[in-house]
Short mmCIF file of the C-alpha atoms (twelve columns), coordinates in Angstrom:
data_MODEL
# 
_entry.id   MODEL 
# 
loop_
_atom_site.group_PDB 
_atom_site.id 
_atom_site.type_symbol 
_atom_site.label_atom_id 
_atom_site.label_alt_id 
_atom_site.label_comp_id 
_atom_site.label_asym_id 
_atom_site.label_seq_id 
_atom_site.Cartn_x 
_atom_site.Cartn_y 
_atom_site.Cartn_z 
_atom_site.pdbx_PDB_model_num 
ATOM 1   C CA . HIS A 1   53.975 113.328 17.230 1 
ATOM 2   C CA . THR A 2   54.083 115.863 20.018 1 
ATOM 3   C CA . SER A 3   57.852 116.187 19.908 1 
ATOM 4   C CA . LEU A 4   57.788 116.512 16.118 1 
ATOM 5   C CA . ILE A 5   55.170 119.264 16.237 1 
ATOM 6   C CA . SER A 6   57.043 121.001 19.068 1 
ATOM 7   C CA . THR A 7   60.357 120.899 17.248 1 
ATOM 8   C CA . LEU A 8   58.805 122.142 14.010 1 
ATOM 9   C CA . SER A 9   57.036 125.036 15.713 1 
ATOM 10  C CA . LEU A 10  60.264 125.798 17.591 1 
ATOM 11  C CA . PHE A 11  62.042 126.349 14.298 1 
ATOM 12  C CA . LEU A 12  59.028 128.165 12.886 1 
ATOM 13  C CA . GLY A 13  59.015 130.616 15.787 1 
ATOM 14  C CA . THR A 14  62.764 131.192 15.499 1 
ATOM 15  C CA . ALA A 15  62.547 131.823 11.756 1 
ATOM 16  C CA . LEU A 16  59.565 134.130 12.237 1 
ATOM 17  C CA . THR A 17  61.390 136.269 14.808 1 
ATOM 18  C CA . ILE A 18  64.629 136.452 12.851 1 
ATOM 19  C CA . SER A 19  63.000 137.433 9.571  1 
ATOM 20  C CA . SER A 20  60.439 139.888 10.918 1 
ATOM 21  C CA . ASN A 21  60.386 143.626 10.315 1 
ATOM 22  C CA . HIS A 22  57.306 144.388 12.390 1 
ATOM 23  C CA . TRP A 23  57.260 144.197 16.181 1 
ATOM 24  C CA . ILE A 24  54.076 142.125 16.293 1 
ATOM 25  C CA . THR A 25  55.534 139.346 14.125 1 
ATOM 26  C CA . ALA A 26  58.689 139.290 16.252 1 
ATOM 27  C CA . TRP A 27  56.524 138.952 19.348 1 
ATOM 28  C CA . MET A 28  54.480 136.172 17.726 1 
ATOM 29  C CA . GLY A 29  57.649 134.254 16.910 1 
ATOM 30  C CA . LEU A 30  58.842 134.527 20.508 1 
ATOM 31  C CA . GLU A 31  55.469 133.307 21.802 1 
ATOM 32  C CA . ILE A 32  55.413 130.329 19.410 1 
ATOM 33  C CA . ASN A 33  58.910 129.461 20.605 1 
ATOM 34  C CA . THR A 34  57.927 129.615 24.263 1 
ATOM 35  C CA . LEU A 35  54.839 127.464 23.778 1 
ATOM 36  C CA . ALA A 36  56.733 124.923 21.676 1 
ATOM 37  C CA . ILE A 37  59.484 124.236 24.211 1 
ATOM 38  C CA . ILE A 38  57.112 123.756 27.173 1 
ATOM 39  C CA . PRO A 39  56.001 120.184 26.256 1 
ATOM 40  C CA . LEU A 40  59.666 119.301 25.734 1 
ATOM 41  C CA . ILE A 41  60.504 120.493 29.261 1 
ATOM 42  C CA . SER A 42  57.560 118.842 30.999 1 
ATOM 43  C CA . LYS A 43  57.739 115.605 28.997 1 
ATOM 44  C CA . SER A 44  59.047 113.492 31.859 1 
ATOM 45  C CA . HIS A 45  56.100 114.408 34.171 1 
ATOM 46  C CA . HIS A 46  58.503 114.651 37.084 1 
ATOM 47  C CA . PRO A 47  57.359 117.308 39.607 1 
ATOM 48  C CA . ARG A 48  60.640 119.165 39.096 1 
ATOM 49  C CA . ALA A 49  60.098 119.183 35.327 1 
ATOM 50  C CA . ILE A 50  56.582 120.561 35.759 1 
ATOM 51  C CA . GLU A 51  57.903 123.245 38.109 1 
ATOM 52  C CA . ALA A 52  60.618 124.116 35.600 1 
ATOM 53  C CA . SER A 53  58.141 124.473 32.752 1 
ATOM 54  C CA . ILE A 54  55.875 126.720 34.835 1 
ATOM 55  C CA . LYS A 55  58.819 128.948 35.828 1 
ATOM 56  C CA . TYR A 56  59.926 129.088 32.216 1 
ATOM 57  C CA . PHE A 57  56.462 129.953 30.965 1 
ATOM 58  C CA . LEU A 58  55.946 132.750 33.495 1 
ATOM 59  C CA . THR A 59  59.275 134.501 32.856 1 
ATOM 60  C CA . GLN A 60  59.033 134.201 29.085 1 
ATOM 61  C CA . ALA A 61  55.432 135.402 29.017 1 
ATOM 62  C CA . ALA A 62  56.346 138.402 31.183 1 
ATOM 63  C CA . ALA A 63  59.323 139.238 28.966 1 
ATOM 64  C CA . SER A 64  57.262 138.941 25.774 1 
ATOM 65  C CA . THR A 65  54.624 141.217 27.261 1 
ATOM 66  C CA . ILE A 66  57.271 143.810 28.124 1 
ATOM 67  C CA . ILE A 67  58.606 143.629 24.549 1 
ATOM 68  C CA . LEU A 68  55.082 144.206 23.245 1 
ATOM 69  C CA . PHE A 69  54.656 147.075 25.718 1 
ATOM 70  C CA . SER A 70  57.898 148.793 24.689 1 
ATOM 71  C CA . SER A 71  57.101 148.524 20.982 1 
ATOM 72  C CA . THR A 72  53.602 149.880 21.664 1 
ATOM 73  C CA . ILE A 73  55.081 152.872 23.527 1 
ATOM 74  C CA . ASN A 74  57.398 153.472 20.593 1 
ATOM 75  C CA . ALA A 75  54.563 153.194 18.060 1 
ATOM 76  C CA . TRP A 76  52.436 155.508 20.224 1 
ATOM 77  C CA . SER A 77  55.096 158.216 20.223 1 
ATOM 78  C CA . THR A 78  56.601 157.831 16.725 1 
ATOM 79  C CA . GLY A 79  53.780 156.166 14.840 1 
ATOM 80  C CA . GLN A 80  55.641 153.257 13.277 1 
ATOM 81  C CA . TRP A 81  56.235 149.615 14.083 1 
ATOM 82  C CA . ASP A 82  59.562 148.959 12.353 1 
ATOM 83  C CA . ILE A 83  62.008 146.951 14.508 1 
ATOM 84  C CA . THR A 84  65.094 148.913 13.488 1 
ATOM 85  C CA . GLN A 85  63.492 152.303 14.232 1 
ATOM 86  C CA . LEU A 86  63.125 152.053 17.999 1 
ATOM 87  C CA . THR A 87  63.859 155.600 19.154 1 
ATOM 88  C CA . HIS A 88  61.817 156.402 22.254 1 
ATOM 89  C CA . PRO A 89  64.126 156.279 25.346 1 
ATOM 90  C CA . THR A 90  61.605 154.553 27.642 1 
ATOM 91  C CA . ALA A 91  60.908 151.989 24.970 1 
ATOM 92  C CA . CYS A 92  64.644 151.368 24.520 1 
ATOM 93  C CA . SER A 93  65.244 150.737 28.235 1 
ATOM 94  C CA . LEU A 94  62.164 148.506 28.441 1 
ATOM 95  C CA . LEU A 95  63.270 146.505 25.425 1 
ATOM 96  C CA . THR A 96  66.791 146.071 26.791 1 
ATOM 97  C CA . SER A 97  65.505 144.694 30.086 1 
ATOM 98  C CA . ALA A 98  62.875 142.507 28.402 1 
ATOM 99  C CA . ILE A 99  65.397 140.832 26.112 1 
ATOM 100 C CA . ALA A 100 67.740 140.417 29.068 1 
ATOM 101 C CA . MET A 101 64.886 138.675 30.853 1 
ATOM 102 C CA . LYS A 102 64.309 136.380 27.870 1 
ATOM 103 C CA . LEU A 103 68.002 135.523 27.664 1 
ATOM 104 C CA . GLY A 104 68.526 135.113 31.389 1 
ATOM 105 C CA . LEU A 105 71.083 137.872 31.808 1 
ATOM 106 C CA . ALA A 106 71.736 138.959 35.384 1 
ATOM 107 C CA . PRO A 107 69.723 140.470 37.276 1 
ATOM 108 C CA . PHE A 108 66.977 138.463 35.513 1 
ATOM 109 C CA . HIS A 109 68.896 135.197 35.550 1 
ATOM 110 C CA . PHE A 110 67.303 133.345 38.460 1 
ATOM 111 C CA . TRP A 111 64.879 131.291 36.380 1 
ATOM 112 C CA . PHE A 112 67.508 129.849 34.062 1 
ATOM 113 C CA . PRO A 113 69.504 127.386 36.241 1 
ATOM 114 C CA . GLU A 114 66.305 126.079 37.832 1 
ATOM 115 C CA . VAL A 115 64.656 125.459 34.463 1 
ATOM 116 C CA . LEU A 116 67.772 123.813 33.072 1 
ATOM 117 C CA . GLN A 117 68.069 121.557 36.105 1 
ATOM 118 C CA . GLY A 118 64.446 120.471 35.763 1 
ATOM 119 C CA . SER A 119 64.554 119.565 32.089 1 
ATOM 120 C CA . PRO A 120 66.137 116.566 30.318 1 
ATOM 121 C CA . LEU A 121 69.590 116.992 28.769 1 
ATOM 122 C CA . ILE A 122 68.582 117.432 25.146 1 
ATOM 123 C CA . THR A 123 65.889 119.949 26.111 1 
ATOM 124 C CA . ALA A 124 68.469 121.740 28.247 1 
ATOM 125 C CA . LEU A 125 70.685 121.896 25.168 1 
ATOM 126 C CA . LEU A 126 67.814 123.404 23.164 1 
ATOM 127 C CA . LEU A 127 67.097 125.887 25.964 1 
ATOM 128 C CA . SER A 128 70.659 127.118 26.148 1 
ATOM 129 C CA . THR A 129 71.259 127.332 22.387 1 
ATOM 130 C CA . VAL A 130 68.220 127.498 20.100 1 
ATOM 131 C CA . MET A 131 66.030 129.439 22.523 1 
ATOM 132 C CA . LYS A 132 68.701 132.120 22.879 1 
ATOM 133 C CA . PHE A 133 68.757 132.785 19.169 1 
ATOM 134 C CA . PRO A 134 65.585 134.883 18.592 1 
ATOM 135 C CA . PRO A 135 66.303 137.336 21.458 1 
ATOM 136 C CA . ILE A 136 69.878 137.740 20.253 1 
ATOM 137 C CA . ALA A 137 68.550 138.368 16.739 1 
ATOM 138 C CA . ILE A 138 66.337 141.137 18.151 1 
ATOM 139 C CA . PHE A 139 69.379 142.534 19.983 1 
ATOM 140 C CA . LEU A 140 71.273 142.579 16.684 1 
ATOM 141 C CA . LEU A 141 68.447 144.305 14.813 1 
ATOM 142 C CA . THR A 142 68.014 146.983 17.470 1 
ATOM 143 C CA . SER A 143 71.683 147.265 18.459 1 
ATOM 144 C CA . ASN A 144 71.837 150.991 17.651 1 
ATOM 145 C CA . SER A 145 68.877 151.858 19.854 1 
ATOM 146 C CA . LEU A 146 69.739 149.932 23.019 1 
ATOM 147 C CA . ASN A 147 70.639 151.561 26.309 1 
ATOM 148 C CA . PRO A 148 74.480 151.389 26.579 1 
ATOM 149 C CA . THR A 149 74.899 151.959 30.330 1 
ATOM 150 C CA . LEU A 150 72.200 149.424 31.170 1 
ATOM 151 C CA . LEU A 151 73.734 146.880 28.797 1 
ATOM 152 C CA . THR A 152 77.271 147.257 30.122 1 
ATOM 153 C CA . THR A 153 76.053 147.040 33.721 1 
ATOM 154 C CA . MET A 154 74.097 143.871 32.937 1 
ATOM 155 C CA . ALA A 155 77.062 142.404 31.066 1 
ATOM 156 C CA . ILE A 156 79.428 142.889 34.003 1 
ATOM 157 C CA . MET A 157 76.818 141.572 36.442 1 
ATOM 158 C CA . SER A 158 76.213 138.512 34.278 1 
ATOM 159 C CA . VAL A 159 79.880 137.607 33.984 1 
ATOM 160 C CA . ALA A 160 80.289 138.123 37.742 1 
ATOM 161 C CA . LEU A 161 77.234 136.126 38.781 1 
ATOM 162 C CA . GLY A 162 77.771 133.437 36.149 1 
ATOM 163 C CA . GLY A 163 81.230 132.822 37.550 1 
ATOM 164 C CA . TRP A 164 80.432 133.328 41.188 1 
ATOM 165 C CA . MET A 165 77.272 131.292 41.574 1 
ATOM 166 C CA . GLY A 166 78.627 128.415 39.536 1 
ATOM 167 C CA . LEU A 167 81.389 127.847 42.068 1 
ATOM 168 C CA . ASN A 168 79.530 125.682 44.543 1 
ATOM 169 C CA . GLN A 169 77.254 123.793 42.157 1 
ATOM 170 C CA . THR A 170 77.494 120.046 41.860 1 
ATOM 171 C CA . GLN A 171 74.900 119.502 39.150 1 
ATOM 172 C CA . VAL A 172 76.318 119.548 35.647 1 
ATOM 173 C CA . ARG A 173 73.257 121.226 34.139 1 
ATOM 174 C CA . LYS A 174 73.374 124.077 36.657 1 
ATOM 175 C CA . ILE A 175 77.084 124.578 36.029 1 
ATOM 176 C CA . LEU A 176 76.382 124.795 32.304 1 
ATOM 177 C CA . ALA A 177 73.537 127.225 33.006 1 
ATOM 178 C CA . PHE A 178 75.835 129.585 34.902 1 
ATOM 179 C CA . SER A 179 78.463 129.255 32.179 1 
ATOM 180 C CA . SER A 180 75.752 130.244 29.703 1 
ATOM 181 C CA . ILE A 181 74.925 133.340 31.761 1 
ATOM 182 C CA . ALA A 182 78.587 134.351 31.803 1 
ATOM 183 C CA . HIS A 183 78.934 133.891 28.037 1 
ATOM 184 C CA . LEU A 184 75.807 135.960 27.431 1 
ATOM 185 C CA . GLY A 185 77.447 138.655 29.537 1 
ATOM 186 C CA . TRP A 186 80.424 138.632 27.147 1 
ATOM 187 C CA . MET A 187 78.026 138.921 24.212 1 
ATOM 188 C CA . THR A 188 76.047 141.843 25.585 1 
ATOM 189 C CA . SER A 189 79.180 143.780 26.490 1 
ATOM 190 C CA . ILE A 190 80.044 144.062 22.802 1 
ATOM 191 C CA . ILE A 191 76.668 144.097 21.049 1 
ATOM 192 C CA . ILE A 192 76.419 147.896 20.640 1 
ATOM 193 C CA . PHE A 193 79.899 148.374 19.197 1 
ATOM 194 C CA . ASN A 194 80.208 145.335 16.982 1 
ATOM 195 C CA . PRO A 195 77.028 143.244 16.503 1 
ATOM 196 C CA . LYS A 196 78.726 140.808 14.115 1 
ATOM 197 C CA . LEU A 197 81.319 139.961 16.752 1 
ATOM 198 C CA . ALA A 198 78.538 139.282 19.251 1 
ATOM 199 C CA . LEU A 199 76.970 136.907 16.736 1 
ATOM 200 C CA . LEU A 200 80.324 135.160 16.227 1 
ATOM 201 C CA . THR A 201 80.654 134.765 19.999 1 
ATOM 202 C CA . PHE A 202 77.180 133.261 20.084 1 
ATOM 203 C CA . TYR A 203 78.005 130.796 17.302 1 
ATOM 204 C CA . VAL A 204 81.205 129.623 19.005 1 
ATOM 205 C CA . TYR A 205 79.348 129.306 22.306 1 
ATOM 206 C CA . VAL A 206 76.565 127.249 20.674 1 
ATOM 207 C CA . LEU A 207 79.113 124.958 19.032 1 
ATOM 208 C CA . ILE A 208 81.030 124.217 22.232 1 
ATOM 209 C CA . THR A 209 77.913 123.902 24.413 1 
ATOM 210 C CA . THR A 210 76.320 121.470 21.967 1 
ATOM 211 C CA . ALA A 211 79.446 119.312 22.043 1 
ATOM 212 C CA . ILE A 212 79.463 119.294 25.846 1 
ATOM 213 C CA . PHE A 213 75.756 118.545 26.250 1 
ATOM 214 C CA . LEU A 214 75.886 115.716 23.716 1 
ATOM 215 C CA . SER A 215 78.881 114.085 25.355 1 
ATOM 216 C CA . VAL A 216 77.363 114.409 28.825 1 
ATOM 217 C CA . ASN A 217 74.203 112.906 27.382 1 
ATOM 218 C CA . THR A 218 76.210 109.968 26.013 1 
ATOM 219 C CA . THR A 219 77.701 109.087 29.381 1 
ATOM 220 C CA . ASN A 220 74.511 110.158 31.167 1 
ATOM 221 C CA . SER A 221 76.423 111.968 33.916 1 
ATOM 222 C CA . LEU A 222 74.285 114.595 35.609 1 
ATOM 223 C CA . SER A 223 76.321 115.429 38.707 1 
ATOM 224 C CA . LEU A 224 80.001 115.707 39.605 1 
ATOM 225 C CA . PRO A 225 80.245 112.235 41.250 1 
ATOM 226 C CA . ALA A 226 78.698 110.748 38.106 1 
ATOM 227 C CA . VAL A 227 81.210 112.631 35.964 1 
ATOM 228 C CA . MET A 228 83.912 111.116 38.118 1 
ATOM 229 C CA . THR A 229 82.914 107.561 37.333 1 
ATOM 230 C CA . SER A 230 82.123 108.190 33.678 1 
ATOM 231 C CA . TRP A 231 85.696 107.845 32.401 1 
ATOM 232 C CA . THR A 232 85.535 104.058 32.686 1 
ATOM 233 C CA . LYS A 233 82.842 103.865 30.034 1 
ATOM 234 C CA . THR A 234 84.246 106.055 27.287 1 
ATOM 235 C CA . PRO A 235 87.839 107.118 27.965 1 
ATOM 236 C CA . PRO A 236 88.435 108.852 24.578 1 
ATOM 237 C CA . LEU A 237 85.191 110.802 24.899 1 
ATOM 238 C CA . ASN A 238 86.262 112.040 28.308 1 
ATOM 239 C CA . ALA A 239 89.645 113.190 27.049 1 
ATOM 240 C CA . ALA A 240 87.886 115.129 24.305 1 
ATOM 241 C CA . LEU A 241 85.413 116.495 26.843 1 
ATOM 242 C CA . MET A 242 88.331 117.893 28.830 1 
ATOM 243 C CA . LEU A 243 89.557 119.852 25.791 1 
ATOM 244 C CA . THR A 244 86.055 121.064 25.014 1 
ATOM 245 C CA . LEU A 245 85.494 122.293 28.562 1 
ATOM 246 C CA . LEU A 246 88.780 124.156 28.516 1 
ATOM 247 C CA . SER A 247 87.744 125.647 25.201 1 
ATOM 248 C CA . LEU A 248 84.480 126.815 26.778 1 
ATOM 249 C CA . ALA A 249 86.546 128.412 29.524 1 
ATOM 250 C CA . GLY A 250 88.439 130.297 26.824 1 
ATOM 251 C CA . LEU A 251 92.006 129.070 27.185 1 
ATOM 252 C CA . PRO A 252 94.291 130.397 24.435 1 
ATOM 253 C CA . PRO A 253 95.087 127.697 21.871 1 
ATOM 254 C CA . LEU A 254 91.464 126.521 21.740 1 
ATOM 255 C CA . SER A 255 88.654 128.104 19.765 1 
ATOM 256 C CA . GLY A 256 86.740 129.393 22.793 1 
ATOM 257 C CA . PHE A 257 89.544 131.912 23.201 1 
ATOM 258 C CA . LEU A 258 88.847 133.585 19.844 1 
ATOM 259 C CA . PRO A 259 85.654 135.517 20.760 1 
ATOM 260 C CA . LYS A 260 87.065 136.634 24.109 1 
ATOM 261 C CA . TRP A 261 90.241 137.877 22.480 1 
ATOM 262 C CA . LEU A 262 88.314 139.845 19.840 1 
ATOM 263 C CA . ILE A 263 85.876 141.247 22.409 1 
ATOM 264 C CA . ILE A 264 88.688 142.516 24.645 1 
ATOM 265 C CA . GLN A 265 90.383 144.061 21.605 1 
ATOM 266 C CA . GLU A 266 87.153 145.764 20.515 1 
ATOM 267 C CA . LEU A 267 86.393 147.059 24.017 1 
ATOM 268 C CA . THR A 268 89.831 148.612 24.319 1 
ATOM 269 C CA . LYS A 269 89.326 150.232 20.897 1 
ATOM 270 C CA . GLN A 270 86.109 151.754 22.236 1 
ATOM 271 C CA . GLU A 271 88.047 153.133 25.243 1 
ATOM 272 C CA . MET A 272 86.316 150.766 27.639 1 
ATOM 273 C CA . ALA A 273 89.488 149.171 28.919 1 
ATOM 274 C CA . ALA A 274 88.101 149.141 32.468 1 
ATOM 275 C CA . THR A 275 85.115 147.010 31.423 1 
ATOM 276 C CA . ALA A 276 87.389 144.686 29.464 1 
ATOM 277 C CA . THR A 277 89.674 144.227 32.477 1 
ATOM 278 C CA . ILE A 278 86.738 143.582 34.814 1 
ATOM 279 C CA . ILE A 279 85.102 140.915 32.662 1 
ATOM 280 C CA . ALA A 280 88.441 139.283 31.874 1 
ATOM 281 C CA . LEU A 281 89.187 139.007 35.599 1 
ATOM 282 C CA . LEU A 282 85.691 137.792 36.400 1 
ATOM 283 C CA . SER A 283 85.911 135.028 33.831 1 
ATOM 284 C CA . LEU A 284 88.662 133.529 36.001 1 
ATOM 285 C CA . LEU A 285 85.838 132.528 38.348 1 
ATOM 286 C CA . SER A 286 84.175 130.472 35.665 1 
ATOM 287 C CA . LEU A 287 87.570 129.077 34.654 1 
ATOM 288 C CA . PHE A 288 87.746 127.650 38.178 1 
ATOM 289 C CA . PHE A 289 84.638 125.533 37.904 1 
ATOM 290 C CA . TYR A 290 85.417 124.430 34.322 1 
ATOM 291 C CA . LEU A 291 88.782 123.285 35.642 1 
ATOM 292 C CA . ARG A 292 87.028 121.460 38.429 1 
ATOM 293 C CA . LEU A 293 84.814 119.685 35.885 1 
ATOM 294 C CA . THR A 294 87.820 118.677 33.778 1 
ATOM 295 C CA . TYR A 295 89.689 117.573 36.888 1 
ATOM 296 C CA . TYR A 296 86.789 115.411 37.978 1 
ATOM 297 C CA . SER A 297 86.240 113.947 34.548 1 
ATOM 298 C CA . THR A 298 89.810 113.046 33.609 1 
ATOM 299 C CA . ILE A 299 92.401 113.310 36.337 1 
ATOM 300 C CA . THR A 300 90.665 111.799 39.368 1 
ATOM 301 C CA . MET A 301 90.778 108.047 39.523 1 
ATOM 302 C CA . SER A 302 87.320 106.835 40.387 1 
ATOM 303 C CA . PRO A 303 87.747 104.439 43.368 1 
ATOM 304 C CA . ASN A 304 90.040 106.727 45.361 1 
ATOM 305 C CA . ALA A 305 87.878 109.789 44.972 1 
ATOM 306 C CA . THR A 306 84.470 108.754 46.224 1 
ATOM 307 C CA . ASN A 307 83.210 106.500 48.926 1 
ATOM 308 C CA . HIS A 308 79.539 106.546 48.000 1 
ATOM 309 C CA . MET A 309 77.616 103.777 46.254 1 
ATOM 310 C CA . LYS A 310 78.655 103.343 42.630 1 
ATOM 311 C CA . LEU A 311 75.793 104.267 40.375 1 
ATOM 312 C CA . TRP A 312 74.834 101.774 37.728 1 
ATOM 313 C CA . ARG A 313 74.296 103.895 34.646 1 
ATOM 314 C CA . SER A 314 73.727 102.976 31.048 1 
ATOM 315 C CA . SER A 315 75.540 104.877 28.372 1 
ATOM 316 C CA . LYS A 316 74.125 105.701 24.973 1 
ATOM 317 C CA . PRO A 317 76.029 104.978 21.751 1 
ATOM 318 C CA . MET A 318 78.403 107.661 20.505 1 
ATOM 319 C CA . THR A 319 77.512 109.452 17.311 1 
ATOM 320 C CA . PRO A 320 79.717 111.042 14.637 1 
ATOM 321 C CA . ALA A 321 78.065 114.387 15.398 1 
ATOM 322 C CA . ILE A 322 79.796 114.463 18.790 1 
ATOM 323 C CA . ALA A 323 83.166 113.806 17.180 1 
ATOM 324 C CA . ILE A 324 82.729 116.563 14.602 1 
ATOM 325 C CA . LEU A 325 81.483 119.085 17.176 1 
ATOM 326 C CA . MET A 326 84.264 118.246 19.621 1 
ATOM 327 C CA . THR A 327 86.929 118.634 16.963 1 
ATOM 328 C CA . LEU A 328 85.511 121.938 15.788 1 
ATOM 329 C CA . SER A 329 85.057 123.351 19.252 1 
ATOM 330 C CA . SER A 330 88.632 122.730 20.238 1 
ATOM 331 C CA . THR A 331 90.583 123.296 17.015 1 
ATOM 332 C CA . LEU A 332 88.680 125.991 15.129 1 
ATOM 333 C CA . LEU A 333 91.020 128.770 16.194 1 
ATOM 334 C CA . PRO A 334 94.343 126.981 15.450 1 
ATOM 335 C CA . LEU A 335 93.012 125.936 12.033 1 
# 
């Protein structure tokens, strides 16, 4: 019952935020979302899960309060509560940083890997896809009133930190968290110039991340050594996982390359070639740890690679959803 209610109110909050015109309804949707995901994070009653849900609640509550504060400042100075009419400069900067805090963009990214590591895999999937949707919708609605310098700075920082801090992680969920931060950096770099392209990037990211989380959930591999031994259980799934990971890294023939290509093109059109070069070079960092994941999952033979105790892990049955998502997330661009 609890999970049903939580999931329903999750979707209710998302729909409320996306369809709202008034700042208060947007804020209410965000709050409903936050409160609905907390039981899903703390369901396992593990101390780490409880810690994760508390961290999540505190950051999200602070960010929601800042959103409310910025809209109140705007209403105080202009006298209207419409989302698309945010004009006051202080309110714009506050809103930009608050949404960045909700999304986990650098420099507000520290809560995200910890929360993802503390929650179960399916909840982690929800956190990195569904929970990013309402803030991105607010970004899209207010894209003409955001603070451009702040956004570009945060975008470059996010791509840098998402690549750099993911390098020495061994937990799969943390690696995916840092990859999420880097992808959000790509999205925010473009959101002022071409909001639809940012939305496309988000959709492609959600598709590929869902495929990866579901396949990792099938083989139940939470760390790199576990990924190493997982190929014995489902060899075809692991081969597909390799393609999907490379697609998430944005290698050319795969569909993860499409948004990056378009974003670089758009940035050079806007005479921001320097930014485009910087984020393209910084995404090489994240390419490194995606390559390490693919290397561990497919190329390394299990007995030669590790000398620790073999973990006895059960694997869940594969579903057609994984197959469809995998196919889409690797071949969407060629098709």
